[in-house]
């Protein structure tokens, strides 16, 4: 059977960096403008414990210490090693004196830079400006990236890791078409960017596989260095970058071991955050495949986004008799068939699908269980492959037309999509303005999550709406988590009862928590004051 090597009609045409200066500037402007409203957001979720309350992130002189510290220190040690990310927080603090504005502006600029790198990588890889421009534009405005851009601690690791990984990939692709000193420069730059990527977030370790996929697709164009006439010399030249990447991975492993020697080697996932960790490997993998369909659904239709999908928002496959096992198997077979068919049709389409699979697999709970069952931020890097695949398919009706005709067609088709996605991204960024706005908005999106319900209760409590808070805490407590497993909604209920002056109920509930092994010094101090000041019957 004949296999087409590409969907491109002119694979030898190259798009130079110089020619992309204006398009790159436009992509940067669009990416930053869409999310600019998030610059005025405050600190939310883990921002408080990781950034605001962390004394290690307030002086440039503390940066060396970050390279021998866990990401969560001094609060805890969870087996995460991200010194480049924490260093970026220190720089933000030095510039903005701890104001959330500086951190958010950095996130917006990093997203803009990453969107530009999507343009540069795809332009070099596809040699097709229309494909690269359209894909980069869709990436820049996609609402599923709202968590990464609008959330500081939630998104900064993915922003930095993706930016540096794409930079490494761009250098790797350029390396294939150069020789001599210029080749050495790109060689070193690719390895250096790879090191910065894995020091930003662990999932960037997959870069060599992404580079291998690029090697399968990329072909040197006119004026570029042709392969060496010597087969052995060509083989050495092809393998030398991977030797450098292996060295970077080993160096990262040594640095990580040195820094985390007294802590866990990897994060210990909690069943609250990731219910899949308690399942056998087969059921965990099957459940992860079904959740993968949810991710694709959000990439296609990002109407209902949430900051949390933990227990018990999603229902994993917990039995071999669950009929959804067949759906999981069908998903796997469709994935394999899609890769095979794309390989037969187009190298670029194969790269797009395989890039999504490779970069998503490590954070999907398929390879190993991770700290969360599902999170939108995990799609930031994989979405490059998804969006490229969509762009290639959108171009299909005009694949045999001239390139200007293809570009006009892509602009006509994608313009309304870009406008709609931009509006949704700006709207979603507003949900992240404060914890109260985020918690109260997303309780309607993830009503089955115990954490979302509890956080909604916390938000109501802060607003002084304690009856509404009690309702949310009660729903969370009824989801089957004991006080010892998840004490927050129970303790929140005690505080709300206290604020409503239902003192007997508050004391009674707290006694039950103490019997279950849960204590809270702040609540105990309040109850002690109540006993001292009480003027009626004992509470």
mmCIF file of C-alpha atoms in Angstrom, residues 66-411:
data_model
loop_
_atom_site.group_PDB
_atom_site.id
_atom_site.type_symbol
_atom_site.label_atom_id
_atom_site.label_comp_id
_atom_site.label_asym_id
_atom_site.label_seq_id
_atom_site.Cartn_x
_atom_site.Cartn_y
_atom_site.Cartn_z
ATOM 1 C CA UNK A 66 16.498 26.180 46.495
ATOM 2 C CA UNK A 67 18.634 23.781 44.461
ATOM 3 C CA UNK A 68 18.972 21.533 47.497
ATOM 4 C CA UNK A 69 15.365 21.789 48.674
ATOM 5 C CA UNK A 70 12.039 20.109 48.046
ATOM 6 C CA UNK A 71 9.486 22.212 46.132
ATOM 7 C CA UNK A 72 7.194 22.307 49.189
ATOM 8 C CA UNK A 73 9.838 23.175 51.778
ATOM 9 C CA UNK A 74 9.681 24.341 54.484
ATOM 10 C CA UNK A 75 5.981 23.359 54.754
ATOM 11 C CA UNK A 76 6.604 19.701 53.885
ATOM 12 C CA UNK A 77 8.658 17.345 51.737
ATOM 13 C CA UNK A 78 6.680 15.666 48.967
ATOM 14 C CA UNK A 79 9.339 14.456 46.559
ATOM 15 C CA UNK A 80 9.043 17.318 44.067
ATOM 16 C CA UNK A 81 12.262 18.943 42.836
ATOM 17 C CA UNK A 82 11.647 22.175 40.892
ATOM 18 C CA UNK A 83 14.409 24.671 41.726
ATOM 19 C CA UNK A 84 14.053 26.657 38.494
ATOM 20 C CA UNK A 85 10.381 27.235 39.284
ATOM 21 C CA UNK A 86 11.085 28.347 42.844
ATOM 22 C CA UNK A 87 13.892 30.581 41.573
ATOM 23 C CA UNK A 88 11.367 32.327 39.337
ATOM 24 C CA UNK A 89 9.253 33.057 42.429
ATOM 25 C CA UNK A 90 12.245 34.678 44.124
ATOM 26 C CA UNK A 91 12.825 36.912 41.098
ATOM 27 C CA UNK A 92 9.140 37.876 41.089
ATOM 28 C CA UNK A 93 9.355 38.783 44.767
ATOM 29 C CA UNK A 94 12.504 40.852 44.204
ATOM 30 C CA UNK A 95 10.812 42.825 41.419
ATOM 31 C CA UNK A 96 7.324 43.208 42.851
ATOM 32 C CA UNK A 97 7.896 43.060 46.634
ATOM 33 C CA UNK A 98 5.537 40.104 46.972
ATOM 34 C CA UNK A 99 2.575 41.657 45.144
ATOM 35 C CA UNK A 100 0.483 39.098 43.212
ATOM 36 C CA UNK A 101 0.607 41.436 40.190
ATOM 37 C CA UNK A 102 4.255 40.612 39.466
ATOM 38 C CA UNK A 103 3.704 36.864 39.641
ATOM 39 C CA UNK A 104 0.684 37.046 37.338
ATOM 40 C CA UNK A 105 2.443 39.271 34.799
ATOM 41 C CA UNK A 106 5.284 36.745 34.676
ATOM 42 C CA UNK A 107 2.811 33.939 33.998
ATOM 43 C CA UNK A 108 1.200 35.923 31.181
ATOM 44 C CA UNK A 109 4.567 36.709 29.574
ATOM 45 C CA UNK A 110 5.694 33.086 29.896
ATOM 46 C CA UNK A 111 2.532 31.951 28.141
ATOM 47 C CA UNK A 112 3.181 34.467 25.375
ATOM 48 C CA UNK A 113 6.763 33.246 24.976
ATOM 49 C CA UNK A 114 5.606 29.619 24.924
ATOM 50 C CA UNK A 115 3.046 30.421 22.217
ATOM 51 C CA UNK A 116 5.821 32.008 20.131
ATOM 52 C CA UNK A 117 7.919 28.870 20.553
ATOM 53 C CA UNK A 118 4.982 26.781 19.342
ATOM 54 C CA UNK A 119 5.055 28.911 16.189
ATOM 55 C CA UNK A 120 8.837 28.572 15.757
ATOM 56 C CA UNK A 121 8.934 24.817 16.379
ATOM 57 C CA UNK A 122 6.023 24.014 14.103
ATOM 58 C CA UNK A 123 7.228 26.364 11.364
ATOM 59 C CA UNK A 124 10.588 24.626 11.340
ATOM 60 C CA UNK A 125 9.067 21.175 11.603
ATOM 61 C CA UNK A 126 6.262 21.540 9.051
ATOM 62 C CA UNK A 127 7.870 24.120 6.723
ATOM 63 C CA UNK A 128 4.356 25.467 6.363
ATOM 64 C CA UNK A 129 3.583 28.936 7.723
ATOM 65 C CA UNK A 130 -0.184 28.458 7.536
ATOM 66 C CA UNK A 131 -0.131 25.337 9.706
ATOM 67 C CA UNK A 132 2.321 26.773 12.215
ATOM 68 C CA UNK A 133 0.578 30.147 12.508
ATOM 69 C CA UNK A 134 -2.900 28.648 12.935
ATOM 70 C CA UNK A 135 -1.772 26.083 15.499
ATOM 71 C CA UNK A 136 0.163 28.689 17.509
ATOM 72 C CA UNK A 137 -2.824 31.047 17.467
ATOM 73 C CA UNK A 138 -5.174 28.326 18.729
ATOM 74 C CA UNK A 139 -2.660 27.380 21.407
ATOM 75 C CA UNK A 140 -2.330 31.002 22.517
ATOM 76 C CA UNK A 141 -6.062 31.475 23.153
ATOM 77 C CA UNK A 142 -7.260 28.041 24.274
ATOM 78 C CA UNK A 143 -9.288 28.235 27.529
ATOM 79 C CA UNK A 144 -7.973 24.954 28.905
ATOM 80 C CA UNK A 145 -4.735 26.873 29.529
ATOM 81 C CA UNK A 146 -6.504 29.242 31.926
ATOM 82 C CA UNK A 147 -5.396 27.304 34.995
ATOM 83 C CA UNK A 148 -1.766 27.443 33.887
ATOM 84 C CA UNK A 149 -1.830 31.169 33.167
ATOM 85 C CA UNK A 150 -4.191 32.415 35.891
ATOM 86 C CA UNK A 151 -2.893 30.165 38.666
ATOM 87 C CA UNK A 152 0.586 31.021 39.948
ATOM 88 C CA UNK A 153 1.721 27.930 41.861
ATOM 89 C CA UNK A 154 -0.722 25.790 39.871
ATOM 90 C CA UNK A 155 0.630 26.876 36.498
ATOM 91 C CA UNK A 156 4.189 28.152 36.797
ATOM 92 C CA UNK A 157 5.855 24.693 36.714
ATOM 93 C CA UNK A 158 4.018 23.752 33.509
ATOM 94 C CA UNK A 159 4.679 27.139 31.922
ATOM 95 C CA UNK A 160 8.428 26.934 32.495
ATOM 96 C CA UNK A 161 8.756 23.232 31.690
ATOM 97 C CA UNK A 162 6.813 23.592 28.433
ATOM 98 C CA UNK A 163 8.659 26.735 27.376
ATOM 99 C CA UNK A 164 12.093 25.193 27.949
ATOM 100 C CA UNK A 165 11.106 21.863 26.393
ATOM 101 C CA UNK A 166 9.896 23.590 23.226
ATOM 102 C CA UNK A 167 13.073 25.652 23.153
ATOM 103 C CA UNK A 168 15.097 22.436 23.419
ATOM 104 C CA UNK A 169 13.017 20.890 20.636
ATOM 105 C CA UNK A 170 13.534 23.926 18.394
ATOM 106 C CA UNK A 171 17.303 23.739 18.958
ATOM 107 C CA UNK A 172 17.246 19.985 18.326
ATOM 108 C CA UNK A 173 15.483 20.436 14.985
ATOM 109 C CA UNK A 174 17.896 23.191 13.961
ATOM 110 C CA UNK A 175 20.782 20.941 14.992
ATOM 111 C CA UNK A 176 19.737 18.426 12.320
ATOM 112 C CA UNK A 177 20.292 20.962 9.533
ATOM 113 C CA UNK A 178 23.621 22.424 10.637
ATOM 114 C CA UNK A 179 27.246 21.410 10.943
ATOM 115 C CA UNK A 180 30.493 22.632 12.499
ATOM 116 C CA UNK A 181 30.525 25.216 15.278
ATOM 117 C CA UNK A 182 26.907 26.164 14.684
ATOM 118 C CA UNK A 183 25.912 22.558 15.255
ATOM 119 C CA UNK A 184 27.792 22.512 18.557
ATOM 120 C CA UNK A 185 26.008 25.674 19.706
ATOM 121 C CA UNK A 186 22.579 24.171 19.032
ATOM 122 C CA UNK A 187 23.742 20.900 20.589
ATOM 123 C CA UNK A 188 24.667 22.620 23.855
ATOM 124 C CA UNK A 189 21.584 24.857 23.777
ATOM 125 C CA UNK A 190 19.222 21.895 23.366
ATOM 126 C CA UNK A 191 20.813 20.031 26.269
ATOM 127 C CA UNK A 192 20.815 23.164 28.441
ATOM 128 C CA UNK A 193 17.152 23.915 27.728
ATOM 129 C CA UNK A 194 16.294 20.289 28.505
ATOM 130 C CA UNK A 195 18.005 20.594 31.889
ATOM 131 C CA UNK A 196 16.075 23.779 32.681
ATOM 132 C CA UNK A 197 12.845 22.028 31.663
ATOM 133 C CA UNK A 198 13.251 19.055 34.016
ATOM 134 C CA UNK A 199 14.379 21.389 36.815
ATOM 135 C CA UNK A 200 11.074 23.216 36.305
ATOM 136 C CA UNK A 201 8.835 20.142 36.379
ATOM 137 C CA UNK A 202 9.491 16.407 36.402
ATOM 138 C CA UNK A 203 7.236 15.556 33.448
ATOM 139 C CA UNK A 204 9.672 17.261 31.036
ATOM 140 C CA UNK A 205 11.840 14.138 31.305
ATOM 141 C CA UNK A 206 10.020 12.882 28.163
ATOM 142 C CA UNK A 207 11.833 15.380 25.913
ATOM 143 C CA UNK A 208 14.105 12.785 24.208
ATOM 144 C CA UNK A 209 11.009 10.970 22.972
ATOM 145 C CA UNK A 210 9.622 14.223 21.591
ATOM 146 C CA UNK A 211 12.972 14.832 19.861
ATOM 147 C CA UNK A 212 12.868 11.330 18.394
ATOM 148 C CA UNK A 213 9.410 12.007 16.966
ATOM 149 C CA UNK A 214 10.715 15.233 15.427
ATOM 150 C CA UNK A 215 13.585 13.302 13.837
ATOM 151 C CA UNK A 216 11.070 10.949 12.231
ATOM 152 C CA UNK A 217 9.246 13.887 10.629
ATOM 153 C CA UNK A 218 11.976 16.429 9.906
ATOM 154 C CA UNK A 219 13.918 16.433 6.662
ATOM 155 C CA UNK A 220 16.732 18.962 5.955
ATOM 156 C CA UNK A 221 15.693 21.457 3.291
ATOM 157 C CA UNK A 222 17.491 23.289 0.576
ATOM 158 C CA UNK A 223 20.749 24.855 1.672
ATOM 159 C CA UNK A 224 20.987 22.746 4.823
ATOM 160 C CA UNK A 225 23.654 20.231 5.641
ATOM 161 C CA UNK A 226 23.054 16.909 3.986
ATOM 162 C CA UNK A 227 23.752 13.661 5.805
ATOM 163 C CA UNK A 228 27.340 12.529 5.802
ATOM 164 C CA UNK A 229 28.400 10.189 3.054
ATOM 165 C CA UNK A 230 29.797 7.858 5.683
ATOM 166 C CA UNK A 231 27.048 5.764 7.227
ATOM 167 C CA UNK A 232 28.944 5.375 10.503
ATOM 168 C CA UNK A 233 29.627 9.128 10.678
ATOM 169 C CA UNK A 234 25.971 9.872 9.995
ATOM 170 C CA UNK A 235 24.939 7.430 12.726
ATOM 171 C CA UNK A 236 27.288 9.085 15.235
ATOM 172 C CA UNK A 237 25.958 12.501 14.278
ATOM 173 C CA UNK A 238 22.378 11.288 14.709
ATOM 174 C CA UNK A 239 22.990 9.678 18.090
ATOM 175 C CA UNK A 240 25.239 12.308 19.664
ATOM 176 C CA UNK A 241 22.365 14.597 20.781
ATOM 177 C CA UNK A 242 20.705 11.669 22.552
ATOM 178 C CA UNK A 243 23.916 10.908 24.388
ATOM 179 C CA UNK A 244 23.849 14.501 25.631
ATOM 180 C CA UNK A 245 20.175 14.157 26.640
ATOM 181 C CA UNK A 246 20.987 10.964 28.521
ATOM 182 C CA UNK A 247 23.726 12.853 30.321
ATOM 183 C CA UNK A 248 21.252 15.606 31.236
ATOM 184 C CA UNK A 249 18.787 13.038 32.577
ATOM 185 C CA UNK A 250 21.528 11.454 34.677
ATOM 186 C CA UNK A 251 22.639 14.857 35.978
ATOM 187 C CA UNK A 252 19.058 15.667 36.889
ATOM 188 C CA UNK A 253 18.770 12.361 38.719
ATOM 189 C CA UNK A 254 21.929 13.065 40.693
ATOM 190 C CA UNK A 255 20.809 16.586 41.609
ATOM 191 C CA UNK A 256 17.416 15.318 42.638
ATOM 192 C CA UNK A 257 18.870 12.539 44.785
ATOM 193 C CA UNK A 258 21.308 14.957 46.409
ATOM 194 C CA UNK A 259 18.584 17.472 47.216
ATOM 195 C CA UNK A 260 15.885 15.025 48.345
ATOM 196 C CA UNK A 261 18.054 12.402 50.015
ATOM 197 C CA UNK A 262 16.073 12.551 53.281
ATOM 198 C CA UNK A 263 12.642 12.803 51.652
ATOM 199 C CA UNK A 264 10.455 10.647 49.397
ATOM 200 C CA UNK A 265 11.879 9.765 45.985
ATOM 201 C CA UNK A 266 8.517 10.502 44.358
ATOM 202 C CA UNK A 267 5.327 12.147 45.628
ATOM 203 C CA UNK A 268 3.055 9.800 47.565
ATOM 204 C CA UNK A 269 -0.366 10.244 45.931
ATOM 205 C CA UNK A 270 -3.310 10.639 48.270
ATOM 206 C CA UNK A 271 -6.576 8.737 47.593
ATOM 207 C CA UNK A 272 -8.351 12.035 48.217
ATOM 208 C CA UNK A 273 -6.501 13.750 45.360
ATOM 209 C CA UNK A 274 -6.191 10.661 43.174
ATOM 210 C CA UNK A 275 -8.619 7.799 43.879
ATOM 211 C CA UNK A 276 -6.855 5.735 41.208
ATOM 212 C CA UNK A 277 -3.884 5.022 43.498
ATOM 213 C CA UNK A 278 -5.850 2.425 45.444
ATOM 214 C CA UNK A 279 -6.781 0.439 42.329
ATOM 215 C CA UNK A 280 -4.905 -2.483 40.741
ATOM 216 C CA UNK A 281 -2.732 -1.504 37.799
ATOM 217 C CA UNK A 282 -5.157 -2.836 35.164
ATOM 218 C CA UNK A 283 -8.156 -0.985 36.585
ATOM 219 C CA UNK A 284 -6.086 2.170 37.129
ATOM 220 C CA UNK A 285 -4.930 2.102 33.515
ATOM 221 C CA UNK A 286 -8.446 1.485 32.221
ATOM 222 C CA UNK A 287 -9.810 4.330 34.332
ATOM 223 C CA UNK A 288 -7.019 6.613 33.156
ATOM 224 C CA UNK A 289 -7.887 5.857 29.525
ATOM 225 C CA UNK A 290 -11.501 6.864 30.122
ATOM 226 C CA UNK A 291 -10.396 10.043 31.883
ATOM 227 C CA UNK A 292 -8.230 10.687 28.833
ATOM 228 C CA UNK A 293 -11.458 10.955 26.833
ATOM 229 C CA UNK A 294 -12.585 13.683 29.249
ATOM 230 C CA UNK A 295 -9.385 15.605 28.559
ATOM 231 C CA UNK A 296 -10.031 15.393 24.819
ATOM 232 C CA UNK A 297 -13.578 16.575 25.440
ATOM 233 C CA UNK A 298 -12.294 19.677 27.233
ATOM 234 C CA UNK A 299 -9.821 20.366 24.440
ATOM 235 C CA UNK A 300 -12.658 20.211 21.911
ATOM 236 C CA UNK A 301 -15.342 21.948 24.005
ATOM 237 C CA UNK A 302 -13.877 23.850 26.993
ATOM 238 C CA UNK A 303 -17.225 25.154 28.253
ATOM 239 C CA UNK A 304 -17.122 23.704 31.795
ATOM 240 C CA UNK A 305 -13.698 24.017 33.400
ATOM 241 C CA UNK A 306 -12.781 23.304 37.018
ATOM 242 C CA UNK A 307 -9.751 23.660 39.249
ATOM 243 C CA UNK A 308 -10.402 20.256 40.859
ATOM 244 C CA UNK A 309 -11.660 16.812 39.809
ATOM 245 C CA UNK A 310 -10.627 14.844 42.886
ATOM 246 C CA UNK A 311 -12.661 12.435 45.050
ATOM 247 C CA UNK A 312 -15.464 11.771 44.203
ATOM 248 C CA UNK A 313 -16.111 13.880 41.095
ATOM 249 C CA UNK A 314 -14.974 11.141 38.714
ATOM 250 C CA UNK A 315 -16.007 7.488 38.940
ATOM 251 C CA UNK A 316 -13.075 5.144 38.279
ATOM 252 C CA UNK A 317 -13.466 1.573 37.088
ATOM 253 C CA UNK A 318 -13.173 -0.364 40.347
ATOM 254 C CA UNK A 319 -14.270 -3.834 39.211
ATOM 255 C CA UNK A 320 -13.451 -6.223 36.382
ATOM 256 C CA UNK A 321 -17.195 -6.608 35.825
ATOM 257 C CA UNK A 322 -17.615 -2.921 35.036
ATOM 258 C CA UNK A 323 -18.810 -2.671 31.404
ATOM 259 C CA UNK A 324 -16.714 0.463 30.985
ATOM 260 C CA UNK A 325 -13.696 -1.836 30.710
ATOM 261 C CA UNK A 326 -14.814 -2.533 27.145
ATOM 262 C CA UNK A 327 -14.932 1.205 26.460
ATOM 263 C CA UNK A 328 -11.405 1.569 27.844
ATOM 264 C CA UNK A 329 -10.209 -1.271 25.610
ATOM 265 C CA UNK A 330 -11.934 0.320 22.620
ATOM 266 C CA UNK A 331 -10.195 3.615 23.467
ATOM 267 C CA UNK A 332 -6.807 1.893 23.455
ATOM 268 C CA UNK A 333 -7.521 0.155 20.150
ATOM 269 C CA UNK A 334 -8.677 3.424 18.569
ATOM 270 C CA UNK A 335 -5.505 5.114 19.763
ATOM 271 C CA UNK A 336 -3.312 2.420 18.212
ATOM 272 C CA UNK A 337 -5.362 2.508 15.013
ATOM 273 C CA UNK A 338 -5.096 6.290 14.883
ATOM 274 C CA UNK A 339 -1.315 6.154 15.180
ATOM 275 C CA UNK A 340 -1.061 3.462 12.501
ATOM 276 C CA UNK A 341 -3.410 5.236 10.111
ATOM 277 C CA UNK A 342 -1.719 8.607 10.592
ATOM 278 C CA UNK A 343 1.648 6.983 9.877
ATOM 279 C CA UNK A 344 0.258 5.690 6.597
ATOM 280 C CA UNK A 345 -1.232 9.060 5.642
ATOM 281 C CA UNK A 346 1.104 11.773 6.914
ATOM 282 C CA UNK A 347 4.293 12.071 8.919
ATOM 283 C CA UNK A 348 3.074 15.386 10.365
ATOM 284 C CA UNK A 349 -0.246 13.959 11.509
ATOM 285 C CA UNK A 350 1.597 11.030 13.062
ATOM 286 C CA UNK A 351 3.912 13.435 14.864
ATOM 287 C CA UNK A 352 0.961 15.449 16.182
ATOM 288 C CA UNK A 353 -0.878 12.426 17.573
ATOM 289 C CA UNK A 354 2.251 10.720 18.868
ATOM 290 C CA UNK A 355 3.473 13.954 20.502
ATOM 291 C CA UNK A 356 0.171 14.230 22.360
ATOM 292 C CA UNK A 357 0.345 10.595 23.456
ATOM 293 C CA UNK A 358 3.983 10.708 24.570
ATOM 294 C CA UNK A 359 3.768 13.953 26.514
ATOM 295 C CA UNK A 360 0.382 13.133 28.031
ATOM 296 C CA UNK A 361 1.121 9.520 29.005
ATOM 297 C CA UNK A 362 3.522 10.481 31.781
ATOM 298 C CA UNK A 363 0.873 12.655 33.522
ATOM 299 C CA UNK A 364 -2.170 10.503 32.692
ATOM 300 C CA UNK A 365 -1.848 7.893 35.499
ATOM 301 C CA UNK A 366 -1.218 5.261 32.829
ATOM 302 C CA UNK A 367 2.553 4.986 33.235
ATOM 303 C CA UNK A 368 2.616 5.666 36.997
ATOM 304 C CA UNK A 369 0.046 7.096 39.428
ATOM 305 C CA UNK A 370 0.562 10.811 39.973
ATOM 306 C CA UNK A 371 -0.668 13.299 42.570
ATOM 307 C CA UNK A 372 -4.021 14.041 40.916
ATOM 308 C CA UNK A 373 -6.674 12.090 39.077
ATOM 309 C CA UNK A 374 -7.202 14.916 36.572
ATOM 310 C CA UNK A 375 -6.045 18.506 36.154
ATOM 311 C CA UNK A 376 -6.416 20.860 33.201
ATOM 312 C CA UNK A 377 -2.870 22.170 33.642
ATOM 313 C CA UNK A 378 -1.537 18.755 32.601
ATOM 314 C CA UNK A 379 -2.732 19.355 29.026
ATOM 315 C CA UNK A 380 -0.551 22.421 28.489
ATOM 316 C CA UNK A 381 2.318 20.667 26.699
ATOM 317 C CA UNK A 382 0.285 17.818 25.122
ATOM 318 C CA UNK A 383 -2.177 20.327 23.661
ATOM 319 C CA UNK A 384 0.506 21.326 21.136
ATOM 320 C CA UNK A 385 0.112 17.932 19.481
ATOM 321 C CA UNK A 386 -3.669 17.979 19.702
ATOM 322 C CA UNK A 387 -3.953 21.453 18.192
ATOM 323 C CA UNK A 388 -1.491 20.607 15.403
ATOM 324 C CA UNK A 389 -3.541 17.503 14.532
ATOM 325 C CA UNK A 390 -6.746 19.579 14.426
ATOM 326 C CA UNK A 391 -5.064 22.178 12.208
ATOM 327 C CA UNK A 392 -3.831 19.516 9.789
ATOM 328 C CA UNK A 393 -7.324 18.059 9.536
ATOM 329 C CA UNK A 394 -8.872 21.505 9.039
ATOM 330 C CA UNK A 395 -6.495 22.043 6.126
ATOM 331 C CA UNK A 396 -7.417 18.732 4.504
ATOM 332 C CA UNK A 397 -9.988 20.089 1.996
ATOM 333 C CA UNK A 398 -7.357 22.510 0.597
ATOM 334 C CA UNK A 399 -4.302 20.268 0.895
ATOM 335 C CA UNK A 400 -3.660 20.308 -2.856
ATOM 336 C CA UNK A 401 -4.156 24.061 -3.280
ATOM 337 C CA UNK A 402 -1.465 26.719 -3.189
ATOM 338 C CA UNK A 403 -0.118 27.771 0.166
ATOM 339 C CA UNK A 404 -1.740 31.224 0.087
ATOM 340 C CA UNK A 405 -5.071 29.500 -0.602
ATOM 341 C CA UNK A 406 -4.457 27.123 2.298
ATOM 342 C CA UNK A 407 -3.682 30.025 4.623
ATOM 343 C CA UNK A 408 -6.810 31.914 3.569
ATOM 344 C CA UNK A 409 -8.889 28.798 4.171
ATOM 345 C CA UNK A 410 -7.380 28.203 7.606
ATOM 346 C CA UNK A 411 -7.947 31.816 8.609
#
